[in-house]
Short mmCIF file of C-alpha atoms in Angstrom, two decimals:
data_model
loop_
_atom_site.label_atom_id
_atom_site.label_comp_id
_atom_site.label_asym_id
_atom_site.label_seq_id
_atom_site.Cartn_x
_atom_site.Cartn_y
_atom_site.Cartn_z
CA UNK A 738 -22.35 19.45 -20.87
CA UNK A 739 -22.02 22.87 -19.23
CA UNK A 740 -21.02 22.96 -15.55
CA UNK A 741 -24.30 24.71 -14.76
CA UNK A 742 -26.16 21.56 -15.81
CA UNK A 743 -24.39 19.60 -13.12
CA UNK A 744 -24.59 22.01 -10.20
CA UNK A 745 -26.61 22.66 -7.17
CA UNK A 746 -25.58 26.05 -5.78
CA UNK A 747 -25.71 26.98 -2.15
CA UNK A 748 -24.79 30.44 -0.87
CA UNK A 749 -23.64 30.73 2.70
CA UNK A 750 -23.38 33.93 4.71
CA UNK A 751 -22.64 34.67 8.33
CA UNK A 752 -20.94 37.08 10.70
CA UNK A 753 -17.96 35.76 12.64
CA UNK A 754 -16.09 37.48 15.46
CA UNK A 755 -12.67 35.96 16.08
CA UNK A 756 -11.80 36.07 19.76
CA UNK A 757 -8.25 34.76 19.50
CA UNK A 758 -5.94 36.28 16.86
CA UNK A 759 -4.57 33.45 14.73
CA UNK A 760 -3.55 33.08 11.11
CA UNK A 761 -6.07 30.28 10.65
CA UNK A 762 -8.91 32.71 11.29
CA UNK A 763 -7.78 34.69 8.26
CA UNK A 764 -10.14 33.23 5.67
CA UNK A 765 -8.60 35.00 2.68
CA UNK A 766 -5.50 36.70 4.09
CA UNK A 767 -7.53 39.91 4.36
CA UNK A 768 -9.09 40.01 7.83
CA UNK A 769 -8.51 42.88 10.22
CA UNK A 770 -6.67 42.11 13.44
CA UNK A 771 -9.30 43.99 15.42
CA UNK A 772 -12.26 42.36 17.09
CA UNK A 773 -14.75 44.05 14.77
CA UNK A 774 -17.06 41.46 13.19
CA UNK A 775 -16.41 40.67 9.55
CA UNK A 776 -18.73 39.10 7.02
CA UNK A 777 -18.25 35.93 5.07
CA UNK A 778 -20.76 36.05 2.26
CA UNK A 779 -20.89 34.29 -1.09
CA UNK A 780 -17.27 33.87 -2.36
CA UNK A 781 -16.87 33.77 -6.14
CA UNK A 782 -14.01 31.46 -7.08
CA UNK A 783 -12.59 31.76 -10.55
CA UNK A 784 -9.67 29.82 -11.98
CA UNK A 785 -6.52 31.80 -11.35
CA UNK A 786 -4.93 32.75 -14.68
CA UNK A 787 -1.62 33.96 -13.33
CA UNK A 788 1.08 32.02 -11.61
CA UNK A 789 1.30 32.72 -7.89
CA UNK A 790 4.74 32.86 -6.29
CA UNK A 791 5.29 30.28 -3.61
CA UNK A 792 8.83 30.98 -2.49
CA UNK A 793 9.62 31.42 1.17
CA UNK A 794 10.06 35.19 0.82
CA UNK A 795 6.76 35.69 -1.00
CA UNK A 796 4.11 37.84 0.65
CA UNK A 797 1.58 35.19 -0.35
CA UNK A 798 3.18 32.64 1.99
CA UNK A 799 1.46 32.97 5.35
CA UNK A 800 2.59 30.66 8.17
CA UNK A 801 3.38 27.88 5.73
CA UNK A 802 0.06 28.21 3.88
CA UNK A 803 0.73 28.36 0.16
CA UNK A 804 -1.80 29.64 -2.40
CA UNK A 805 -1.50 26.44 -4.43
CA UNK A 806 0.58 23.41 -5.16
CA UNK A 807 2.81 23.85 -8.23
CA UNK A 808 2.58 27.63 -7.82
CA UNK A 809 -0.97 27.84 -9.21
CA UNK A 810 -4.01 28.97 -7.26
CA UNK A 811 -7.09 26.78 -7.29
CA UNK A 812 -9.30 29.81 -6.80
CA UNK A 813 -8.90 33.58 -6.69
CA UNK A 814 -11.09 35.88 -4.68
CA UNK A 815 -12.81 39.04 -5.83
CA UNK A 816 -11.51 41.74 -3.48
CA UNK A 817 -12.20 44.81 -5.59
CA UNK A 818 -15.99 44.45 -5.80
CA UNK A 819 -16.87 45.75 -2.35
CA UNK A 820 -20.49 46.38 -1.55
CA UNK A 821 -22.52 47.81 1.29
CA UNK A 822 -23.13 44.31 2.72
CA UNK A 823 -19.63 43.07 2.01
CA UNK A 824 -17.15 45.91 2.67
CA UNK A 825 -14.17 43.55 2.58
CA UNK A 826 -15.16 41.93 -0.72
CA UNK A 827 -14.80 38.47 0.77
CA UNK A 828 -17.42 36.78 -1.35
CA UNK A 829 -17.22 33.10 -2.03
CA UNK A 830 -19.67 31.16 -4.15
CA UNK A 831 -19.95 27.48 -3.29
CA UNK A 832 -21.32 24.94 -5.74
CA UNK A 833 -21.74 21.19 -5.75
CA UNK A 834 -21.58 19.13 -8.94
CA UNK A 835 -23.27 15.88 -9.85
CA UNK A 836 -19.93 14.80 -11.27
CA UNK A 837 -18.71 14.42 -7.68
CA UNK A 838 -20.54 11.10 -7.58
CA UNK A 839 -18.60 9.82 -10.60
CA UNK A 840 -15.35 10.89 -8.93
CA UNK A 841 -16.30 9.03 -5.76
CA UNK A 842 -17.56 5.98 -7.68
CA UNK A 843 -14.52 5.59 -9.93
CA UNK A 844 -12.10 6.07 -7.06
CA UNK A 845 -14.05 3.67 -4.86
CA UNK A 846 -14.06 0.98 -7.57
CA UNK A 847 -10.29 1.44 -7.86
CA UNK A 848 -10.03 1.00 -4.09
CA UNK A 849 -12.26 -2.08 -4.22
CA UNK A 850 -10.08 -3.70 -6.86
CA UNK A 851 -6.86 -2.79 -5.04
CA UNK A 852 -8.05 -4.52 -1.87
CA UNK A 853 -9.24 -7.54 -3.86
CA UNK A 854 -5.75 -7.93 -5.32
CA UNK A 855 -4.12 -7.43 -1.93
CA UNK A 856 -6.23 -10.24 -0.43
CA UNK A 857 -6.22 -12.53 -3.49
CA UNK A 858 -4.42 -15.46 -1.92
CA UNK A 859 -5.76 -15.69 1.65
CA UNK A 860 -9.14 -17.26 0.70
CA UNK A 861 -7.34 -19.60 -1.74
CA UNK A 862 -4.69 -20.77 0.71
CA UNK A 863 -5.61 -24.47 0.53
CA UNK A 864 -6.01 -24.42 -3.26
CA UNK A 865 -2.68 -22.66 -3.77
CA UNK A 866 -0.86 -25.13 -1.54
CA UNK A 867 -2.29 -28.01 -3.60
CA UNK A 868 -1.65 -26.43 -7.02
CA UNK A 869 1.77 -24.96 -6.18
CA UNK A 870 3.50 -27.05 -3.50
CA UNK A 871 5.36 -24.80 -1.07
CA UNK A 872 2.67 -22.11 -0.94
CA UNK A 873 2.14 -22.49 2.79
CA UNK A 874 1.00 -20.02 5.42
CA UNK A 875 4.28 -18.11 5.17
CA UNK A 876 3.92 -17.39 1.44
CA UNK A 877 0.25 -16.37 1.75
CA UNK A 878 1.05 -14.11 4.70
CA UNK A 879 3.97 -12.55 2.82
CA UNK A 880 1.75 -11.72 -0.18
CA UNK A 881 -0.48 -9.73 2.16
CA UNK A 882 2.49 -8.33 4.06
CA UNK A 883 3.94 -6.75 0.91
CA UNK A 884 1.00 -4.37 1.00
CA UNK A 885 1.83 -3.19 4.49
CA UNK A 886 5.60 -3.06 3.89
CA UNK A 887 5.33 -1.03 0.68
CA UNK A 888 2.82 1.26 2.35
CA UNK A 889 5.27 2.17 5.09
CA UNK A 890 8.07 2.67 2.52
CA UNK A 891 6.17 4.67 -0.11
CA UNK A 892 3.42 6.53 1.74
CA UNK A 893 5.52 9.71 2.05
CA UNK A 894 6.51 10.10 -1.64
CA UNK A 895 3.04 9.08 -2.84
CA UNK A 896 1.31 11.59 -0.55
CA UNK A 897 3.78 14.24 -1.68
CA UNK A 898 2.91 13.42 -5.29
CA UNK A 899 -0.83 13.87 -4.75
CA UNK A 900 -0.38 16.92 -2.56
CA UNK A 901 1.76 18.72 -5.13
CA UNK A 902 0.35 17.38 -8.41
CA UNK A 903 -3.31 17.00 -7.52
CA UNK A 904 -5.88 14.24 -7.33
CA UNK A 905 -5.83 13.28 -11.00
CA UNK A 906 -2.10 12.56 -11.16
CA UNK A 907 -2.16 10.64 -7.87
CA UNK A 908 -5.15 8.49 -8.76
CA UNK A 909 -3.86 7.79 -12.26
CA UNK A 910 -0.56 6.66 -10.77
CA UNK A 911 -2.42 4.23 -8.50
CA UNK A 912 -4.50 2.83 -11.38
CA UNK A 913 -1.38 2.38 -13.52
CA UNK A 914 0.46 0.50 -10.75
CA UNK A 915 -2.45 -1.88 -10.21
CA UNK A 916 -3.00 -2.53 -13.92
CA UNK A 917 0.73 -3.18 -14.40
CA UNK A 918 0.77 -5.59 -11.46
CA UNK A 919 -2.10 -7.68 -12.77
CA UNK A 920 -0.52 -7.78 -16.23
CA UNK A 921 2.93 -8.95 -15.11
CA UNK A 922 1.25 -11.71 -13.12
CA UNK A 923 -0.20 -13.34 -16.26
CA UNK A 924 3.15 -13.45 -18.09
CA UNK A 925 4.41 -16.66 -16.40
CA UNK A 926 1.12 -18.41 -17.19
CA UNK A 927 2.45 -18.88 -20.72
CA UNK A 928 5.54 -20.69 -19.42
CA UNK A 929 3.97 -23.08 -16.88
CA UNK A 930 6.79 -22.26 -14.47
CA UNK A 931 5.63 -22.38 -10.85
CA UNK A 932 8.70 -20.49 -9.62
CA UNK A 933 8.30 -17.74 -12.24
CA UNK A 934 4.63 -17.40 -11.30
CA UNK A 935 5.48 -17.09 -7.61
CA UNK A 936 8.07 -14.37 -8.30
CA UNK A 937 5.62 -12.41 -10.46
CA UNK A 938 2.99 -12.70 -7.75
CA UNK A 939 5.43 -11.08 -5.33
CA UNK A 940 6.10 -8.26 -7.82
CA UNK A 941 2.36 -7.77 -8.34
CA UNK A 942 1.85 -7.62 -4.56
CA UNK A 943 4.53 -4.93 -4.30
CA UNK A 944 2.95 -2.79 -7.05
CA UNK A 945 -0.56 -3.22 -5.66
CA UNK A 946 0.69 -2.41 -2.16
CA UNK A 947 2.36 0.78 -3.37
CA UNK A 948 -0.91 1.87 -5.00
CA UNK A 949 -2.64 1.21 -1.71
CA UNK A 950 -0.84 4.17 -0.14
CA UNK A 951 -3.12 6.67 -1.87
CA UNK A 952 -6.12 4.39 -2.13
CA UNK A 953 -6.30 4.41 1.67
CA UNK A 954 -4.95 7.93 2.30
CA UNK A 955 -6.87 9.92 -0.33
CA UNK A 956 -10.57 9.50 0.70
CA UNK A 957 -10.61 12.50 3.10
CA UNK A 958 -8.99 14.67 0.41
CA UNK A 959 -11.57 13.64 -2.20
CA UNK A 960 -14.33 14.36 0.32
CA UNK A 961 -12.90 17.80 1.13
CA UNK A 962 -12.33 18.85 -2.49
CA UNK A 963 -15.59 17.58 -4.03
CA UNK A 964 -18.23 17.30 -1.29
CA UNK A 965 -20.09 19.80 0.93
CA UNK A 966 -19.66 19.63 4.73
CA UNK A 967 -22.73 17.48 5.41
CA UNK A 968 -21.54 14.82 2.95
CA UNK A 969 -17.82 14.71 3.74
CA UNK A 970 -17.74 11.90 6.31
CA UNK A 971 -20.23 9.93 4.24
CA UNK A 972 -18.01 10.29 1.15
CA UNK A 973 -14.98 9.17 3.15
CA UNK A 974 -16.95 6.19 4.45
CA UNK A 975 -18.10 5.18 0.94
CA UNK A 976 -14.52 5.12 -0.37
CA UNK A 977 -13.29 3.16 2.65
CA UNK A 978 -16.21 0.73 2.54
CA UNK A 979 -15.71 -0.06 -1.15
CA UNK A 980 -12.03 -0.61 -0.48
CA UNK A 981 -12.95 -2.98 2.34
CA UNK A 982 -15.48 -4.79 0.15
CA UNK A 983 -12.55 -5.85 -2.01
CA UNK A 984 -11.98 -8.46 0.68
CA UNK A 985 -15.54 -9.65 0.11
CA UNK A 986 -14.74 -10.07 -3.57
CA UNK A 987 -11.69 -12.14 -2.74
CA UNK A 988 -13.74 -14.42 -0.50
CA UNK A 989 -15.86 -15.25 -3.53
CA UNK A 990 -12.82 -16.62 -5.37
CA UNK A 991 -13.36 -20.21 -4.12
CA UNK A 992 -16.54 -20.16 -6.20
CA UNK A 993 -14.33 -20.02 -9.30
CA UNK A 994 -11.35 -22.01 -8.01
CA UNK A 995 -11.75 -25.62 -6.93
CA UNK A 996 -10.82 -26.59 -3.40
CA UNK A 997 -8.45 -29.56 -3.10
CA UNK A 998 -10.27 -32.89 -2.91
CA UNK A 999 -9.95 -36.47 -4.08
CA UNK A 1000 -11.91 -35.63 -7.24
CA UNK A 1001 -9.89 -32.52 -8.12
CA UNK A 1002 -6.38 -32.61 -9.56
CA UNK A 1003 -3.70 -29.92 -9.10
CA UNK A 1004 -3.81 -29.30 -12.87
CA UNK A 1005 -7.52 -28.43 -12.68
CA UNK A 1006 -6.87 -26.00 -9.82
CA UNK A 1007 -4.03 -24.35 -11.75
CA UNK A 1008 -6.35 -23.95 -14.75
CA UNK A 1009 -8.92 -22.20 -12.55
CA UNK A 1010 -6.27 -19.85 -11.15
CA UNK A 1011 -5.04 -19.08 -14.67
CA UNK A 1012 -8.51 -17.98 -15.78
CA UNK A 1013 -8.91 -15.84 -12.66
CA UNK A 1014 -5.62 -14.03 -13.35
CA UNK A 1015 -6.76 -13.20 -16.89
CA UNK A 1016 -10.02 -11.74 -15.56
CA UNK A 1017 -8.15 -9.60 -13.04
CA UNK A 1018 -5.81 -8.22 -15.71
CA UNK A 1019 -8.78 -7.20 -17.86
CA UNK A 1020 -10.53 -5.46 -14.95
CA UNK A 1021 -7.35 -3.58 -14.06
CA UNK A 1022 -7.01 -2.22 -17.60
CA UNK A 1023 -10.70 -1.23 -17.72
CA UNK A 1024 -10.44 0.79 -14.48
CA UNK A 1025 -7.30 2.54 -15.76
CA UNK A 1026 -9.14 3.49 -18.96
CA UNK A 1027 -12.14 4.87 -17.05
CA UNK A 1028 -9.96 7.12 -14.88
CA UNK A 1029 -8.00 8.30 -17.91
CA UNK A 1030 -11.29 9.26 -19.53
CA UNK A 1031 -12.52 11.59 -16.77
CA UNK A 1032 -11.04 12.35 -13.36
CA UNK A 1033 -10.30 16.06 -12.82
CA UNK A 1034 -8.34 17.17 -9.80
CA UNK A 1035 -11.01 19.58 -8.58
CA UNK A 1036 -14.41 21.06 -9.49
CA UNK A 1037 -14.67 24.49 -11.12
CA UNK A 1038 -15.97 25.97 -7.84
CA UNK A 1039 -15.51 24.77 -4.26
CA UNK A 1040 -18.28 22.93 -2.38
CA UNK A 1041 -17.50 24.74 0.90
CA UNK A 1042 -15.58 27.68 2.30
CA UNK A 1043 -12.75 25.51 3.63
CA UNK A 1044 -12.52 23.69 0.30
CA UNK A 1045 -11.52 27.00 -1.28
CA UNK A 1046 -8.82 27.53 1.33
CA UNK A 1047 -5.34 26.31 0.45
CA UNK A 1048 -3.80 23.80 2.84
CA UNK A 1049 -0.35 23.92 4.37
CA UNK A 1050 2.41 22.85 2.03
CA UNK A 1051 3.95 19.41 2.44
CA UNK A 1052 6.79 20.35 4.81
CA UNK A 1053 4.63 22.67 6.88
CA UNK A 1054 1.94 19.97 7.17
CA UNK A 1055 4.46 17.40 8.39
CA UNK A 1056 5.91 19.85 10.91
CA UNK A 1057 2.51 20.89 12.19
CA UNK A 1058 1.17 17.33 12.40
CA UNK A 1059 4.05 16.04 14.51
CA UNK A 1060 3.57 18.94 16.92
CA UNK A 1061 -0.16 18.24 17.24
CA UNK A 1062 -0.71 16.19 20.41
CA UNK A 1063 -4.33 15.33 19.65
CA UNK A 1064 -3.56 14.16 16.11
CA UNK A 1065 -0.78 11.89 17.37
CA UNK A 1066 -3.15 10.37 19.94
CA UNK A 1067 -5.79 9.78 17.24
CA UNK A 1068 -3.15 8.18 15.01
CA UNK A 1069 -1.89 5.87 17.75
CA UNK A 1070 -5.41 4.77 18.66
CA UNK A 1071 -6.34 4.18 15.01
CA UNK A 1072 -3.25 2.09 14.31
CA UNK A 1073 -3.92 -0.17 17.28
CA UNK A 1074 -7.67 -0.43 16.76
CA UNK A 1075 -7.92 -0.93 13.00
CA UNK A 1076 -4.49 -2.10 11.82
CA UNK A 1077 -4.46 -5.62 13.22
CA UNK A 1078 -8.10 -6.60 12.44
CA UNK A 1079 -7.61 -5.34 8.87
CA UNK A 1080 -4.72 -7.80 8.40
CA UNK A 1081 -6.35 -10.54 10.45
CA UNK A 1082 -9.24 -10.79 7.97
CA UNK A 1083 -6.72 -11.71 5.23
CA UNK A 1084 -5.57 -14.76 7.23
CA UNK A 1085 -8.88 -15.54 8.91
CA UNK A 1086 -8.71 -19.11 7.57
CA UNK A 1087 -5.99 -19.99 10.05
CA UNK A 1088 -7.88 -18.69 13.11
CA UNK A 1089 -10.98 -20.63 12.11
CA UNK A 1090 -8.97 -23.75 11.34
CA UNK A 1091 -8.36 -24.29 15.06
CA UNK A 1092 -12.14 -24.12 15.58
CA UNK A 1093 -12.83 -26.85 13.04
CA UNK A 1094 -13.68 -24.61 10.08
CA UNK A 1095 -11.96 -25.12 6.75
CA UNK A 1096 -11.64 -23.04 3.58
CA UNK A 1097 -15.24 -23.36 2.36
CA UNK A 1098 -16.76 -22.41 5.73
CA UNK A 1099 -14.18 -19.71 6.42
CA UNK A 1100 -15.02 -18.16 3.05
CA UNK A 1101 -18.60 -17.48 4.12
CA UNK A 1102 -17.57 -16.16 7.52
CA UNK A 1103 -15.14 -13.73 5.91
CA UNK A 1104 -17.59 -12.70 3.21
CA UNK A 1105 -20.35 -12.03 5.73
CA UNK A 1106 -17.97 -10.07 7.96
CA UNK A 1107 -16.75 -7.82 5.15
CA UNK A 1108 -20.21 -7.11 3.68
CA UNK A 1109 -21.73 -6.39 7.09
CA UNK A 1110 -18.80 -4.16 8.04
CA UNK A 1111 -19.42 -2.13 4.90
CA UNK A 1112 -23.04 -1.50 5.82
CA UNK A 1113 -22.15 -0.60 9.40
CA UNK A 1114 -19.34 1.67 8.19
CA UNK A 1115 -21.66 3.57 5.85
CA UNK A 1116 -24.17 3.99 8.65
CA UNK A 1117 -21.58 5.35 11.08
CA UNK A 1118 -20.25 7.79 8.47
CA UNK A 1119 -23.70 9.11 7.61
CA UNK A 1120 -24.69 9.52 11.25
CA UNK A 1121 -21.52 11.49 11.89
CA UNK A 1122 -22.48 13.93 9.13
CA UNK A 1123 -25.94 14.34 10.64
CA UNK A 1124 -24.89 14.60 14.30
CA UNK A 1125 -22.29 17.33 14.73
CA UNK A 1126 -19.50 17.26 17.32
CA UNK A 1127 -19.88 13.72 18.72
CA UNK A 1128 -17.07 11.89 16.93
CA UNK A 1129 -14.97 10.96 19.96
CA UNK A 1130 -17.94 9.63 21.94
CA UNK A 1131 -19.09 7.66 18.88
CA UNK A 1132 -15.67 6.01 18.48
CA UNK A 1133 -15.57 5.00 22.15
CA UNK A 1134 -19.06 3.52 22.09
CA UNK A 1135 -18.47 1.53 18.90
CA UNK A 1136 -15.06 0.37 20.15
CA UNK A 1137 -16.62 -1.05 23.31
CA UNK A 1138 -19.03 -3.10 21.17
CA UNK A 1139 -16.09 -4.19 19.04
CA UNK A 1140 -14.12 -5.24 22.12
CA UNK A 1141 -17.06 -7.27 23.42
CA UNK A 1142 -17.32 -9.28 20.19
CA UNK A 1143 -13.59 -9.99 20.04
CA UNK A 1144 -13.65 -11.08 23.68
CA UNK A 1145 -16.43 -13.50 22.78
CA UNK A 1146 -14.27 -14.94 19.97
CA UNK A 1147 -11.35 -15.15 22.41
CA UNK A 1148 -13.46 -17.29 24.77
CA UNK A 1149 -14.33 -19.58 21.86
CA UNK A 1150 -10.70 -20.10 20.87
CA UNK A 1151 -9.64 -20.50 24.50
CA UNK A 1152 -12.21 -23.25 24.99
CA UNK A 1153 -14.07 -21.49 27.80
CA UNK A 1154 -17.40 -21.92 26.00
CA UNK A 1155 -18.63 -24.58 23.62
CA UNK A 1156 -17.82 -23.76 20.00
CA UNK A 1157 -20.83 -23.49 17.71
CA UNK A 1158 -21.03 -22.15 14.18
CA UNK A 1159 -23.50 -19.37 14.98
CA UNK A 1160 -21.26 -18.05 17.77
CA UNK A 1161 -18.30 -17.94 15.38
CA UNK A 1162 -20.37 -15.99 12.87
CA UNK A 1163 -21.72 -13.48 15.39
CA UNK A 1164 -18.41 -12.85 17.19
CA UNK A 1165 -16.32 -12.50 14.01
CA UNK A 1166 -18.89 -10.57 11.96
CA UNK A 1167 -19.86 -8.33 14.87
CA UNK A 1168 -16.29 -7.62 15.93
CA UNK A 1169 -15.04 -6.87 12.43
CA UNK A 1170 -18.10 -4.75 11.59
CA UNK A 1171 -17.90 -2.57 14.69
CA UNK A 1172 -14.15 -2.28 14.22
CA UNK A 1173 -14.44 -1.06 10.64
CA UNK A 1174 -17.23 1.36 11.62
CA UNK A 1175 -14.65 3.38 13.55
CA UNK A 1176 -12.44 3.99 10.47
CA UNK A 1177 -14.32 6.95 8.90
CA UNK A 1178 -14.82 8.42 12.38
CA UNK A 1179 -11.08 8.32 13.09
CA UNK A 1180 -10.37 10.02 9.76
CA UNK A 1181 -12.90 12.76 10.46
CA UNK A 1182 -11.51 13.37 13.93
CA UNK A 1183 -7.94 13.48 12.60
CA UNK A 1184 -8.72 15.91 9.77
CA UNK A 1185 -10.59 18.23 12.14
CA UNK A 1186 -7.75 18.10 14.68
CA UNK A 1187 -5.06 18.94 12.12
CA UNK A 1188 -6.80 21.54 9.90
CA UNK A 1189 -5.43 23.24 7.77
CA UNK A 1190 -2.94 20.44 7.09
CA UNK A 1191 -3.51 18.60 3.81
CA UNK A 1192 -6.11 15.83 4.10
CA UNK A 1193 -4.10 13.36 2.02
CA UNK A 1194 -1.07 13.76 4.28
CA UNK A 1195 -3.21 13.26 7.38
CA UNK A 1196 -4.74 10.16 5.77
CA UNK A 1197 -1.25 8.97 4.91
CA UNK A 1198 -0.11 9.30 8.53
CA UNK A 1199 -3.10 7.34 9.84
CA UNK A 1200 -2.86 4.55 7.32
CA UNK A 1201 0.95 4.35 7.64
CA UNK A 1202 0.52 3.67 11.36
CA UNK A 1203 -2.25 1.22 10.53
CA UNK A 1204 -0.01 -0.66 8.11
CA UNK A 1205 3.00 -0.57 10.42
CA UNK A 1206 1.06 -2.49 13.06
CA UNK A 1207 -0.10 -4.82 10.29
CA UNK A 1208 3.50 -5.51 9.25
CA UNK A 1209 4.40 -6.51 12.80
CA UNK A 1210 1.30 -8.71 13.05
CA UNK A 1211 1.94 -10.61 9.81
CA UNK A 1212 5.67 -11.02 10.47
CA UNK A 1213 4.80 -13.04 13.56
CA UNK A 1214 3.78 -15.87 11.21
CA UNK A 1215 7.48 -16.46 10.52
CA UNK A 1216 8.21 -17.45 14.12
CA UNK A 1217 8.75 -21.24 14.01
CA UNK A 1218 5.98 -23.37 15.52
CA UNK A 1219 4.08 -20.36 16.79
CA UNK A 1220 0.70 -21.81 15.81
CA UNK A 1221 -2.39 -19.65 15.38
CA UNK A 1222 -3.79 -19.08 18.88
CA UNK A 1223 -1.64 -15.98 19.33
CA UNK A 1224 -3.71 -14.09 16.73
CA UNK A 1225 -6.70 -13.96 19.06
CA UNK A 1226 -4.59 -12.63 21.95
CA UNK A 1227 -3.13 -9.84 19.79
CA UNK A 1228 -6.54 -9.02 18.33
CA UNK A 1229 -8.14 -8.59 21.75
CA UNK A 1230 -5.20 -6.78 23.36
CA UNK A 1231 -4.72 -4.20 20.61
CA UNK A 1232 -8.42 -3.32 20.57
CA UNK A 1233 -8.45 -2.79 24.35
CA UNK A 1234 -5.25 -0.70 24.42
CA UNK A 1235 -6.57 1.52 21.58
CA UNK A 1236 -9.17 2.96 23.97
CA UNK A 1237 -6.51 4.51 26.21
CA UNK A 1238 -5.26 7.30 23.86
CA UNK A 1239 -8.87 8.24 23.04
CA UNK A 1240 -9.48 9.29 26.64
CA UNK A 1241 -6.86 12.07 26.40
CA UNK A 1242 -7.97 13.58 23.08
CA UNK A 1243 -9.47 17.08 23.14
CA UNK A 1244 -11.81 17.54 20.19
CA UNK A 1245 -11.42 20.62 17.99
CA UNK A 1246 -13.81 21.13 15.06
CA UNK A 1247 -12.18 24.19 13.49
CA UNK A 1248 -12.86 23.17 9.89
CA UNK A 1249 -16.51 22.36 10.56
CA UNK A 1250 -16.90 25.53 12.61
CA UNK A 1251 -15.81 27.62 9.65
CA UNK A 1252 -18.08 25.80 7.25
CA UNK A 1253 -21.05 25.91 9.60
CA UNK A 1254 -20.56 29.66 10.11
CA UNK A 1255 -20.47 29.24 13.87
CA UNK A 1256 -18.50 31.22 16.42
CA UNK A 1257 -14.80 30.58 15.81
CA UNK A 1258 -12.97 29.44 18.94
CA UNK A 1259 -9.56 27.89 18.43
CA UNK A 1260 -6.20 27.71 20.12
CA UNK A 1261 -4.17 27.05 16.95
CA UNK A 1262 -1.02 29.10 16.80
CA UNK A 1263 0.94 30.26 13.78
CA UNK A 1264 3.69 28.01 12.55
#
């Protein structure tokens, strides 16, 4: 199929007068330093056929902005075809492709499956303890904790890989790690060794957790490379929601695996788990095959002006990000707000146990919470695309609703109000849904604050902080005789404290300003 069959072309043109000289206002490294208005009309991107030097002494290296990773340009600009309406020749042609939906779908399914594998054992905690004696709360928590530990360890090299080698290589690497993990986990099923199976489950958790680095960090990069401005936050939300819905899939596992009872033997439970592991291995291989079949790093033409602009290289992005006060405040707030609830849902059984709910009931609470959070997250992402410039206010408003629900759950666990099933459902589902709704908003605010840093590196920073708080949360399970009440205290406290950094953030929508052809006002300085 020709690319023209898959495109919807939109030409954008405007006149912009930069009021503050800055290298980030130089759309194509060819803008006069005077205050004379210049025109940004249709830009015609064509695949660059010559290698572009990227060394430090190259004239193409401007303030750390490199023409392309690997020394190759994504797009070249026609600067010799000047016209009466475009004296500078700065024409860029933007196109959107129907294939962007396949890219988003295949990546989102990969994210869904990765989260399902990360949260495999939490909903089966009682069954695993009956089938494999010794699989207590510590083992289940450690399986989930491997995801957060490996994220903190490998987020930097994995983000570097995707930033330098492109989306296809990064996503393929993730799919290969997940498929390998599910395969090694079925090997001990042929030996009937409980210890061997436990060891392989730990190895699988490590591989799946490593893949999670890019699964959680890459959505804003996919949105920026493949989607136009009014779809970017929505695309980010879709990828994050499908990843989150992996938890919903895991909460359906008790449908296929018997719960321990007088009429069920440990051998029957082990047989159910064995069948489930085979299914997971097959799904992992199928997803790997689909991504191998078609997953290009970028479309032939950019969907927006800023999509055609190269981002800072890896070192320059890191340097710029850690000097960006607003980005650091966004990151701190995100880690506190989202990190702990995201891990809490994997061990929700234990919080509900103190309220008289067991595995079967907790399964439906968790499933409802995850599905509802997905719907609320999609809604918040879409509204952000439609309502420009209100991200910070939206996060604060949703966080207050989130805090109210968690406070309600705190009162239930504290015994201040009578515990009823409907109150457990509303407080848990409402709190988790409003909490997850802030995730795509945080990513959008962070990417806007740090432009032109690479989106995948920004996503890596946010999710690394998120997982670091998760590591600390899950490690608390290893404190002897700590019980489960502490989880509610941490949940409520972290959500409340997360509001403080938000109050000091100054919003800057430089990327959106460029794409919306509005007046460019920015205080970014050259690196």
